[in-house]
Coordinates of C-alpha atoms in Angstrom, one line a residue:
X27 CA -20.3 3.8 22.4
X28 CA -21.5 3.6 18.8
X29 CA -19.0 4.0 16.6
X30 CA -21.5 3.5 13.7
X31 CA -21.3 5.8 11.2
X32 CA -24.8 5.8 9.0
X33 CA -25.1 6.3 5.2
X34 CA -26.4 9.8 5.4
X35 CA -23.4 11.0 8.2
X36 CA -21.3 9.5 5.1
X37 CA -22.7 11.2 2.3
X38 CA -22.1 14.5 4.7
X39 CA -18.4 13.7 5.4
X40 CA -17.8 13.0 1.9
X41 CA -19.4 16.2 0.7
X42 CA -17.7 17.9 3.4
X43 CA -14.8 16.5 2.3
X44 CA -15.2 17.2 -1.1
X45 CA -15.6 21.1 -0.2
X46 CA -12.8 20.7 1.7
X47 CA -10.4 19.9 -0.8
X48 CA -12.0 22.5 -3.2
X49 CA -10.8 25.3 -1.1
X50 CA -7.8 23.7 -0.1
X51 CA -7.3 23.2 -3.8
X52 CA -7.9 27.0 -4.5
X53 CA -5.3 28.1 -1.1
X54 CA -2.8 25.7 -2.9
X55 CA -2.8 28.0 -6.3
X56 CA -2.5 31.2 -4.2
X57 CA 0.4 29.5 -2.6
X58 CA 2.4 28.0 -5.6
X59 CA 2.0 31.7 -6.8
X60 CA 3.9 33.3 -3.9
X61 CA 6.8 30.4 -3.4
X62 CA 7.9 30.5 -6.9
X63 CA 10.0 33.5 -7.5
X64 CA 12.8 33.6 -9.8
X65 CA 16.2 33.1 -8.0
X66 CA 19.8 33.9 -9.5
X67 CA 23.0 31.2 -8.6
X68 CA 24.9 30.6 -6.7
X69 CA 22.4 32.3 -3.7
X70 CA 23.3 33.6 -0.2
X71 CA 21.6 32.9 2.6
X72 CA 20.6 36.5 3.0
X73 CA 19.3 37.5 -0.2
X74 CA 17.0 34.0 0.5
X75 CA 16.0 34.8 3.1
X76 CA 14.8 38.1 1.7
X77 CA 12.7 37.0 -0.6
X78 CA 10.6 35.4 2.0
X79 CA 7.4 36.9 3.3
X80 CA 8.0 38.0 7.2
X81 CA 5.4 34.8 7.8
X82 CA 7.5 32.4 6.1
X83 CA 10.2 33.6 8.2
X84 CA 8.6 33.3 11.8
X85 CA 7.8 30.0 10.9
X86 CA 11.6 29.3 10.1
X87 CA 12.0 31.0 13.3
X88 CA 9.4 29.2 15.6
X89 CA 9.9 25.3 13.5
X90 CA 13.6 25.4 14.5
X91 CA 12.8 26.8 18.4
X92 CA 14.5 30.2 18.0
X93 CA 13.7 32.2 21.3
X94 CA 13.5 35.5 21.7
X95 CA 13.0 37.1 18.0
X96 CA 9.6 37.1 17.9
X97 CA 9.3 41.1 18.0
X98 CA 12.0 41.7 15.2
X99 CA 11.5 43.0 12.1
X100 CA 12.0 41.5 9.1
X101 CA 15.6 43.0 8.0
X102 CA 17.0 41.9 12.1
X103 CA 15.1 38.7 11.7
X104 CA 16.8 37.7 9.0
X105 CA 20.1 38.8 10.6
X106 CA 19.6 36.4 13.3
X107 CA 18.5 33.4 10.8
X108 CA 21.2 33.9 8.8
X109 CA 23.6 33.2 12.1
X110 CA 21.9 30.4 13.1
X111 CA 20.6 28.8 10.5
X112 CA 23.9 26.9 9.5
X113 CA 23.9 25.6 12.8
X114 CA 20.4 24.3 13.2
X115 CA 20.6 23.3 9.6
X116 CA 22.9 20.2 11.0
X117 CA 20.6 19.8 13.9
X118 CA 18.3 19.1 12.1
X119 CA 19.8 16.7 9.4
X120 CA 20.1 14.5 12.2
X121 CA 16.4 13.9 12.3
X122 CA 15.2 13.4 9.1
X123 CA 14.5 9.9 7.1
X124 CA 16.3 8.2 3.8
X125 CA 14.3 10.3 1.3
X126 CA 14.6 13.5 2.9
X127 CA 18.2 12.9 3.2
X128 CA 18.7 12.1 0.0
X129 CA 17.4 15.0 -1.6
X130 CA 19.7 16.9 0.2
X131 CA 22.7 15.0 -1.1
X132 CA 21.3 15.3 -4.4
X133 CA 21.1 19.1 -4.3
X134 CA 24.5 19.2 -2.8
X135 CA 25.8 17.3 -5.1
X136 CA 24.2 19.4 -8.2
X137 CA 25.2 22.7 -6.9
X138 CA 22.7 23.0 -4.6
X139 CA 20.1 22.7 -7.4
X140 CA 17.3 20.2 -8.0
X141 CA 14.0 19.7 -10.3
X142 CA 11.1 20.3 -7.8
X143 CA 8.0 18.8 -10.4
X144 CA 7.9 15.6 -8.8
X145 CA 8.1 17.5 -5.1
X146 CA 4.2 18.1 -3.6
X147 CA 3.6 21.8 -2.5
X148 CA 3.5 20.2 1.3
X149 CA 7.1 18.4 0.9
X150 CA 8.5 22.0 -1.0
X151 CA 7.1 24.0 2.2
X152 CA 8.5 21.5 5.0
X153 CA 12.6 22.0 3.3
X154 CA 11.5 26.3 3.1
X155 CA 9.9 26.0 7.0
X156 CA 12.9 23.8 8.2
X157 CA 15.5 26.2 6.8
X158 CA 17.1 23.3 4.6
X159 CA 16.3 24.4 1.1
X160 CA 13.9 26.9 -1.0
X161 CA 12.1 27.0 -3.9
X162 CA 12.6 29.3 -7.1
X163 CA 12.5 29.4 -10.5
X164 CA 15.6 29.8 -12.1
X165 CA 16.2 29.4 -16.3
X166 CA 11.9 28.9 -16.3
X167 CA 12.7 25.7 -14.2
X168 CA 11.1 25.0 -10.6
X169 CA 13.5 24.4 -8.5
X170 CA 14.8 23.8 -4.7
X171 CA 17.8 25.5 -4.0
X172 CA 20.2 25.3 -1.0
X173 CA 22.1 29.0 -0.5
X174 CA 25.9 28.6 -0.6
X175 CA 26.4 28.8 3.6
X176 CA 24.2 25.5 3.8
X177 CA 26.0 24.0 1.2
X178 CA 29.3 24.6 3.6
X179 CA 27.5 23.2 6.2
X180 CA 26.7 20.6 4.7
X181 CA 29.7 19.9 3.2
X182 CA 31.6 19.9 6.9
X183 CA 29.2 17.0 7.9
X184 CA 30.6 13.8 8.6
X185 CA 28.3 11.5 6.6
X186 CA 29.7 8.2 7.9
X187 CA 28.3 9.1 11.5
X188 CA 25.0 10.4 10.1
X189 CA 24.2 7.7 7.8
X190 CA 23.4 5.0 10.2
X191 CA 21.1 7.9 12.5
X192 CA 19.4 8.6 9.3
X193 CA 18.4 4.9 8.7
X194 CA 17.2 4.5 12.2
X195 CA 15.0 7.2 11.9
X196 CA 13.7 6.1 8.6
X197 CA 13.0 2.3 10.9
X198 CA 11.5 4.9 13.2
X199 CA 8.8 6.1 10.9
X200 CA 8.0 3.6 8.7
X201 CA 7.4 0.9 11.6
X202 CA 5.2 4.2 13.4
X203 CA 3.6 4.7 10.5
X204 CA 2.7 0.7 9.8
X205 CA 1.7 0.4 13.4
X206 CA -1.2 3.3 13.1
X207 CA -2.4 1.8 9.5
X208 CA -3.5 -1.1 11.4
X209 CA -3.7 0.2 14.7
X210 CA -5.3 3.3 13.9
X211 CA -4.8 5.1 17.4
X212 CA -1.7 4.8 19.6
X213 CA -0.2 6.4 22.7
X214 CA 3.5 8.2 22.2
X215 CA 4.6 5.9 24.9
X216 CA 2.8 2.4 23.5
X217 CA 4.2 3.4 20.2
X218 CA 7.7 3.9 21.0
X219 CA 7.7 0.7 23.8
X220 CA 6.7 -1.3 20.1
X221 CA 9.6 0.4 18.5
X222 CA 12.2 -0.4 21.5
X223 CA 11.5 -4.2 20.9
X224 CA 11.7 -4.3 17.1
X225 CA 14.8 -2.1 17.0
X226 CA 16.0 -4.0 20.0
X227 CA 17.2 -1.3 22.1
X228 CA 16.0 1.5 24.3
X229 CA 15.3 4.6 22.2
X230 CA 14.8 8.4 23.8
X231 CA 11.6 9.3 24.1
X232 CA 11.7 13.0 23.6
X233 CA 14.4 12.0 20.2
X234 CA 11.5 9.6 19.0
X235 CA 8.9 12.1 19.0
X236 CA 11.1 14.8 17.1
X237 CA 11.7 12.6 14.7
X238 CA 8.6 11.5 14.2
X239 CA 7.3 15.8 14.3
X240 CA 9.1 16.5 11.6
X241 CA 8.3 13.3 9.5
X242 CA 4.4 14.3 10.3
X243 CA 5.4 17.9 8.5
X244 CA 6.8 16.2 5.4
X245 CA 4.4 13.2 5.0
X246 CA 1.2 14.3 6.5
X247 CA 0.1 10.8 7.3
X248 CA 0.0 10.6 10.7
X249 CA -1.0 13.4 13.5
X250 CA -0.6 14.0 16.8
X251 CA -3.2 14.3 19.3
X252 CA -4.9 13.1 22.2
X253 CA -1.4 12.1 23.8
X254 CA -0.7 10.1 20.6
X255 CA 0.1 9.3 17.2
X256 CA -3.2 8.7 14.5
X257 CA -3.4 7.7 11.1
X258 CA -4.3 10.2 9.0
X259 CA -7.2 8.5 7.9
X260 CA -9.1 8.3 11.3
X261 CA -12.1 10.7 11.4
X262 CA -12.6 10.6 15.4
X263 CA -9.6 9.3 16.9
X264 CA -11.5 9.6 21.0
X265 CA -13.8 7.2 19.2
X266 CA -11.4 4.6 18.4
X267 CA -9.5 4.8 21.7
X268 CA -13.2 4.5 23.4
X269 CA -13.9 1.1 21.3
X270 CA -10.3 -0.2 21.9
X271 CA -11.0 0.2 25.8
X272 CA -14.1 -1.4 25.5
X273 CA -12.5 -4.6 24.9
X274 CA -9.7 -5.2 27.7
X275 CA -9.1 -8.4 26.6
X276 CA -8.1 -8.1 23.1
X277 CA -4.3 -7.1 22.8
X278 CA -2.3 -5.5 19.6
X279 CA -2.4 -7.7 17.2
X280 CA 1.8 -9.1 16.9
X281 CA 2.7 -8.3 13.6
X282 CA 6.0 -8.9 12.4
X283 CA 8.7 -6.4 11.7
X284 CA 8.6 -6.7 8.0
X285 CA 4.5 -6.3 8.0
X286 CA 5.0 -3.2 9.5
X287 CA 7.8 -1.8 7.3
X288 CA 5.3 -2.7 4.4
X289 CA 2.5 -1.2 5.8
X290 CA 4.8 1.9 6.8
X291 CA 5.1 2.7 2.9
X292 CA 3.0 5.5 1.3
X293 CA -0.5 3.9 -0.6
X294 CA 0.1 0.8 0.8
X295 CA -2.7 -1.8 0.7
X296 CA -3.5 -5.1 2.8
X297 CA -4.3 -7.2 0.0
X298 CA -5.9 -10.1 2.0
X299 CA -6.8 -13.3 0.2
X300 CA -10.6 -11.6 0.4
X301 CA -9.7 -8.6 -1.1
X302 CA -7.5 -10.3 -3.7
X303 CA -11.0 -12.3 -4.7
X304 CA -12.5 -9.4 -4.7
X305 CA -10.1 -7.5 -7.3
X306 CA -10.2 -10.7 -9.7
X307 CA -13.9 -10.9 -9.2
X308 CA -14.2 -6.9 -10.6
X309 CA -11.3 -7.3 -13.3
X310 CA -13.3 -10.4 -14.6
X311 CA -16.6 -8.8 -15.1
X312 CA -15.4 -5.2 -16.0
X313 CA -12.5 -3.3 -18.3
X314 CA -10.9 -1.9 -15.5
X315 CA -7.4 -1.2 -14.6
X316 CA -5.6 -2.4 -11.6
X317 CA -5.1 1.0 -10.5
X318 CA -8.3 1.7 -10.4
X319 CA -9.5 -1.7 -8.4
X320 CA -6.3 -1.0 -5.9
X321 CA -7.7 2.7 -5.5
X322 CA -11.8 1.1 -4.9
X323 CA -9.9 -1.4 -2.9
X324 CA -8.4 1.8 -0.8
X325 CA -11.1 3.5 -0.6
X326 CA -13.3 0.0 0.7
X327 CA -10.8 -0.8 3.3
X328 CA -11.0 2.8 5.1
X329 CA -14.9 2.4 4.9
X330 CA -14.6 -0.5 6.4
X331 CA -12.9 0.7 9.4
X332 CA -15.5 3.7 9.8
X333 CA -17.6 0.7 10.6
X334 CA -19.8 1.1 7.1
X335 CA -21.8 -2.2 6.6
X336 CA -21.5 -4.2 3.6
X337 CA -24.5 -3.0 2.1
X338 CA -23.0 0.7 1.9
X339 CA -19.9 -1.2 0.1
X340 CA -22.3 -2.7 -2.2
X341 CA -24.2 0.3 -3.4
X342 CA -20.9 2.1 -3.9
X343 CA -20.0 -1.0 -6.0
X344 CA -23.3 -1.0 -7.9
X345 CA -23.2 2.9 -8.6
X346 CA -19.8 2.5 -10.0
X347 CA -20.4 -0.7 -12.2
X348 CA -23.6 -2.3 -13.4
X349 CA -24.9 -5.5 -11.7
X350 CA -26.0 -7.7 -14.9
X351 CA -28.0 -10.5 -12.8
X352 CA -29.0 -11.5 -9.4
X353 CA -26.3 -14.5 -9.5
X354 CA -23.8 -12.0 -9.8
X355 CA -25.5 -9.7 -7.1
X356 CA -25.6 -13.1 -5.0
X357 CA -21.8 -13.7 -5.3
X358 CA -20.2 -10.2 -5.2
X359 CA -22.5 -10.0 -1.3
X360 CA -20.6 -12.8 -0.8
X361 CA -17.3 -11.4 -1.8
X362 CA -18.4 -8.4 0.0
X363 CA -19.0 -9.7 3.0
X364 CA -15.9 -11.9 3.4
X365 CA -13.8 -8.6 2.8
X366 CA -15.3 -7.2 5.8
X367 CA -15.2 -10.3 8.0
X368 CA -11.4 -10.4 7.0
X369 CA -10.4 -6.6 6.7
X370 CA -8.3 -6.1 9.8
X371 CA -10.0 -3.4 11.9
X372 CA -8.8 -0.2 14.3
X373 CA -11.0 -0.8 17.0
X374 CA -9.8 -4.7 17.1
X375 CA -6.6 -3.5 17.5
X376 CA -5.0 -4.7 14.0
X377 CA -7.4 -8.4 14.6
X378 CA -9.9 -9.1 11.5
X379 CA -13.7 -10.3 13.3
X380 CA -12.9 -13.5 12.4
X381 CA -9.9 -14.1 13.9
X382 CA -11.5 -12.4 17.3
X383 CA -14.2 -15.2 16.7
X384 CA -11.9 -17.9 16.4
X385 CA -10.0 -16.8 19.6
X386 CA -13.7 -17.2 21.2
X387 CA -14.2 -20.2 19.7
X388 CA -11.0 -21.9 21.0
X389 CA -11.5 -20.7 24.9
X390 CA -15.1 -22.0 24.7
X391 CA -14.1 -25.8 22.6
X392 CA -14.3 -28.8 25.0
X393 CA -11.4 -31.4 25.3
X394 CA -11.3 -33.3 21.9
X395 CA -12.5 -36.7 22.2
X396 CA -13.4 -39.9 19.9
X397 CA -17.2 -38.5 20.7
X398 CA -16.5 -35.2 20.0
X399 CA -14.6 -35.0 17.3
X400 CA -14.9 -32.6 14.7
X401 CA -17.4 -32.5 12.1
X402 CA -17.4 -31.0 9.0
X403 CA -20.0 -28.5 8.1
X404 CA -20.6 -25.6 5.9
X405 CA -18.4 -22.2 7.1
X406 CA -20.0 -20.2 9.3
X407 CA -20.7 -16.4 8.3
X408 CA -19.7 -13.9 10.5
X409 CA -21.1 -10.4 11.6
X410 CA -18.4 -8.5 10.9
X411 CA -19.8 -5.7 13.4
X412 CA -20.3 -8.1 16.6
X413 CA -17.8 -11.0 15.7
X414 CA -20.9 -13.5 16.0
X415 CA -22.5 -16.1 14.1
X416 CA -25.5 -15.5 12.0
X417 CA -28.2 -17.2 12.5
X418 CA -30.5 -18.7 9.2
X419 CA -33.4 -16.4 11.2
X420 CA -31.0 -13.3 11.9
X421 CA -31.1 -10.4 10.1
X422 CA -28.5 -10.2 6.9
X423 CA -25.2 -8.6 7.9
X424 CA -25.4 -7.3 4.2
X425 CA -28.0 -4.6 4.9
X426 CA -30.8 -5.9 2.8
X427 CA -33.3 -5.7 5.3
X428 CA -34.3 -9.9 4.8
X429 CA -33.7 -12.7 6.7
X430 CA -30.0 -14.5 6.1
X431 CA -31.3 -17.2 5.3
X432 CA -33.6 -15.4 2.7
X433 CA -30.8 -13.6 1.3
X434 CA -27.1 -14.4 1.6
X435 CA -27.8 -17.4 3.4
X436 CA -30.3 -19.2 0.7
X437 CA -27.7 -21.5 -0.1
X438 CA -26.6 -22.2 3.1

């Protein structure tokens, strides 16, 4: 299967993409319309719940698995929510993470009132569709507010027992989410198997995967499909499970708990020693902030594992900055190229091709002896593609067209 994905099918996502966000952009201003109303407090949970539209309401109703109220109406739909809401309000404290939590305490702790500007539209929406908290204006402030029956609730909680819950479901996500940034693709049961041996115990399945639903509703950075968890970033998840298969003998790569808890955070980066060289190669040559070369950086590694060659890298690189001779153009390809060999890659299953090259080299090296003993010679460069050698006569992994040893390889 060829899991290529060409220069013009790029420019077509990216445009797609870029329409995309355009009328998502444009749904998101109708929305922040509707949500913020203005609120008087302290609020019931009826006169809340009246305020939503009968939409926002089924979704209260179907997110927290109320049967059977489907065909009320609005006024004996928000009876029923309003009796079991309290309820389900606890059930579902029990599966959220640390910063979920958190806010919570914070609004109980304020009255039930907190400042929603630093609170995406997405995060606002997951508290109103969970039941948990709402938004409102009150005072020409934008706020989340928690009606006075959930504040009750909340209040009858013991905290001591739900404290340590809410920090395994926060080791939960973030070791999920860290095992799909390098992983890309993974089945539920694959996932939580990982999970069982770095939390050291035996976790329930179905508990897992609610957690885990809920986090997806809040975070959107991972989805659920195929029988599995993806990152958010994967365009064709089939496609990486296909390549994966394809190669039986390479296993997930064994990261270590603390890797994964890194890579679990949001806008991490895998700032490998190549990519490092890479940044203080740009922030050398150009005035440039580190934001910006961490965001390029971003933006490189997820090309990278859409299988983009070096040479697309480059030509992103030289529309963005200008190339000022062909020394520089000679070691920013080399750059370039290292960042590939060395980006660690979905369809290796979290390996970089130059690790999987070195695994072939060592099942293939003879018995060391005085004869043979090890030479030194100039490094080898790799194809980051097929994880072989280049020949001087092979064709340049960078794209160009010319012969390695023509281009990239003149030095060699």
């Amino acid at each position: 299967m060829d899991y290529k994905v060409d220069n013009k099918t790029h420019q077509e996502l990216f445009s797609s993409l870029a329409r995309m966000q355009e009328e998502r952009r444009k749904q998101l201003e109708k929305r922040q319309q509707k949500i913020w109303i203005k609120i008087n407090m302290p609020a019931n949970l009826a006169d809340t719940l009246n305020m939503l539209t009968k939409n926002d309401l089924d979704t209260i109703r179907k997110n927290l698995n109320l049967k059977n109220m489907s065909a009320l109406r609005k006024e004996d739909l928000i009876k029923q929510l309003v009796k079991f809401l309290p309820t389900k309000f606890v059930e579902v404290l029990n599966l959220l993470d640390r910063e979920r939590y958190e806010l919570i305490v914070k609004m109980v702790k304020k009255g039930g009132l907190l400042s929603a500007t630093h609170l995406s539209l997405s995060k606002i929406e997951f508290f109103m569709g969970y039941g948990l908290a709402f938004p409102g204006v009150c005072g020409g402030r934008k706020l989340l507010f928690m009606p006075k029956e959930l504040i009750e609730a909340f209040n009858k909680i013991d905290s001591m027992k739900l404290k340590p819950i809410v920090q395994l479901n926060t080791e939960w996500i973030k070791l999920t989410y860290g095992l799909l940034y390098y992983y890309g693709v993974m089945s539920t049961w694959a996932a939580k198997n990982k999970i069982n041996k770095f939390t050291n115990k035996e976790i329930d399945f179905l508990e897992y995967i609610n957690v885990l639903s809920l986090a997806n509703d809040y975070y959107k950075q991972v989805k659920l499909s195929y029988g599995g968890f993806y990152d958010g970033r994967v365009i064709d998840p089939q496609a990486v499970i296909e390549e994966q298969k394809s190669r039986p003998d390479i296993d997930y790569y064994p990261f270590t708990k603390s890797q994964l808890l890194k890579a679990g955070e949001p806008g991490y980066i895998d700032k490998t020693p190549s990519m490092n060289n890479l940044m203080v190669f740009l922030a050398s040559y150009y005035d440039i902030e580190t934001r910006e070369i961490e965001e390029i950086m971003s933006f490189y590694h997820h090309l990278i594992n859409l299988d983009a060659p070096p040479s697309e890298i480059l030509n992103n690189l030289e529309q963005r900055f200008e190339f000022p001779s062909f020394e520089f153009v000679q070691k920013i390809t080399t750059l370039v190229i290292d960042l590939c060999n060395n980006t660690r890659r979905w369809i290796l299953k979290g390996y970089t091709p130059n690790e999987i090259l070195l695994q072939e080299k060592l099942k293939s090296k003879p018995v060391s002896s005085p004869d043979n003993a090890p030479q030194h010679k100039k490094a080898d460069v790799i194809n980051f593609k097929t994880g072989k050698r280049v020949g001087r006569n092979d064709p340049c992994p960078c794209g160009s067209g010319k012969k390695f040893k023509k281009c990239c390889g003149i030095n060699q």
